[in-house]
Coordinates of C-alpha atoms in Angstrom, one line a residue:
M138 CA -18.3 44.7 -22.7
E139 CA -18.7 44.3 -19.0
D140 CA -16.0 41.6 -18.7
E141 CA -13.6 42.6 -21.4
A142 CA -13.7 46.3 -22.1
P143 CA -11.8 47.2 -25.3
L144 CA -8.4 48.9 -25.0
L145 CA -9.0 52.6 -24.3
V146 CA -6.7 54.6 -26.6
I147 CA -6.4 58.3 -25.6
V148 CA -4.7 60.5 -28.2
D149 CA -3.0 63.8 -27.1
G150 CA -4.2 65.7 -30.2
A151 CA -2.0 68.8 -29.7
N152 CA 1.1 66.7 -29.2
V153 CA 0.5 64.3 -32.1
V154 CA -0.4 67.1 -34.5
G155 CA 2.6 69.1 -33.3
S156 CA 5.0 66.3 -33.9
R157 CA 5.0 67.0 -37.7
P158 CA 6.0 70.4 -39.1
D159 CA 3.3 70.4 -41.8
G160 CA 1.8 73.8 -41.3
W161 CA -0.7 72.6 -38.6
W162 CA -0.2 75.9 -36.7
R163 CA -2.0 77.8 -39.5
D164 CA -5.2 75.8 -38.9
R165 CA -5.2 73.9 -35.6
R166 CA -8.8 72.9 -35.9
G167 CA -8.3 71.5 -39.4
A168 CA -5.2 69.6 -38.3
A169 CA -7.2 68.0 -35.4
E170 CA -10.0 67.1 -37.9
R171 CA -7.4 65.4 -40.2
L172 CA -6.0 63.5 -37.3
R173 CA -9.5 62.4 -36.2
D174 CA -10.3 61.3 -39.7
R175 CA -7.0 59.3 -40.0
L176 CA -7.8 57.6 -36.7
A177 CA -11.3 56.8 -37.8
E178 CA -10.0 55.3 -41.0
R179 CA -7.0 53.4 -39.7
G180 CA -7.7 52.8 -36.0
L181 CA -4.7 51.8 -34.0
P182 CA -2.1 50.4 -36.4
G183 CA -1.0 46.9 -35.5
H184 CA -3.9 46.4 -33.1
P185 CA -6.5 44.2 -34.7
T186 CA -8.8 43.8 -31.7
P187 CA -11.5 46.5 -31.0
V188 CA -10.3 49.7 -29.4
E189 CA -12.1 52.7 -28.1
L190 CA -10.4 55.8 -29.6
V191 CA -10.6 59.1 -27.8
L192 CA -8.9 62.2 -29.3
V193 CA -8.4 65.0 -26.7
V194 CA -8.2 68.5 -28.2
E195 CA -7.6 71.9 -26.6
G196 CA -7.4 75.5 -27.5
A197 CA -8.2 76.5 -31.1
A198 CA -9.1 72.8 -31.9
R199 CA -11.9 72.8 -29.3
G200 CA -15.3 72.0 -30.9
V201 CA -14.0 69.3 -33.3
E202 CA -16.9 66.9 -33.6
S203 CA -16.8 63.1 -32.9
V204 CA -17.2 60.7 -35.8
P205 CA -18.0 57.0 -35.8
G206 CA -15.0 55.2 -34.3
V207 CA -13.4 58.3 -32.7
R208 CA -14.8 60.2 -29.7
V209 CA -13.5 63.7 -29.5
E210 CA -13.1 65.3 -26.0
S211 CA -12.7 69.1 -26.0
A212 CA -10.6 69.9 -22.8
P213 CA -12.1 72.8 -21.0
G214 CA -8.6 73.8 -19.8
S215 CA -5.4 71.8 -20.2
G216 CA -5.5 68.9 -22.6
D217 CA -2.9 67.1 -20.4
D218 CA -5.2 67.4 -17.3
R219 CA -8.1 65.9 -19.3
I220 CA -6.0 63.1 -20.6
V221 CA -4.8 62.3 -17.0
E222 CA -8.5 62.3 -15.9
L223 CA -9.5 59.9 -18.7
A224 CA -6.6 57.6 -18.0
A225 CA -7.5 57.3 -14.3
E226 CA -11.3 56.8 -14.7
D227 CA -11.2 53.0 -15.0
P228 CA -8.0 51.6 -13.5
G229 CA -9.1 48.0 -14.2
R230 CA -9.3 48.6 -18.0
P231 CA -6.3 48.5 -20.3
R232 CA -5.4 52.1 -21.3
L233 CA -2.9 53.4 -23.8
V234 CA -2.0 57.1 -24.2
V235 CA -0.4 58.4 -27.4
T236 CA 1.9 61.3 -26.7
A237 CA 5.6 62.3 -26.7
D238 CA 5.2 64.7 -23.8
R239 CA 7.5 63.5 -21.0
E240 CA 5.6 65.0 -18.1
L241 CA 2.3 63.7 -19.4
R242 CA 3.9 60.2 -19.9
R243 CA 5.0 60.3 -16.3
R244 CA 1.5 61.4 -15.0
V245 CA -0.5 58.7 -16.9
T246 CA 1.9 55.8 -16.2
E247 CA 1.3 56.6 -12.5
S248 CA -2.3 55.5 -13.0
G249 CA -1.2 52.4 -14.8
A250 CA -1.7 53.5 -18.4
E251 CA 0.8 52.5 -21.1
V252 CA 2.3 55.1 -23.4
I253 CA 3.3 55.1 -27.1
G254 CA 4.7 57.9 -29.2
P255 CA 3.0 59.8 -32.1
R256 CA 4.9 57.8 -34.7
S257 CA 3.0 54.7 -33.8
I258 CA -0.2 56.2 -35.3
L259 CA 1.3 58.5 -38.0
D260 CA 3.7 56.1 -39.8

């Protein structure tokens, strides 16, 4: 893992969950847990090589536990700020952020991360 760290995939939990009007607002924590479980089961669709999946949650979804295959990061404040921090931690490593948030997309691409939208993991 020293030479070839797996792709770091950082998922904007609030943005991805909020991209579908399926009643997530009634149970934000439950919606984040369903997303976590979907990621653990499916990984990153279309990406056969190993990836490190990190789901960033905030607000009412804080406290969602990690599971094998998905590390959950509970942002102490803004989820976007935590995502930017994670994307900037290892600039030599390939990083991919899953979000539709325009401002967050701009911020993480400044650190060299790539960005894809929520549909890429939900469809």
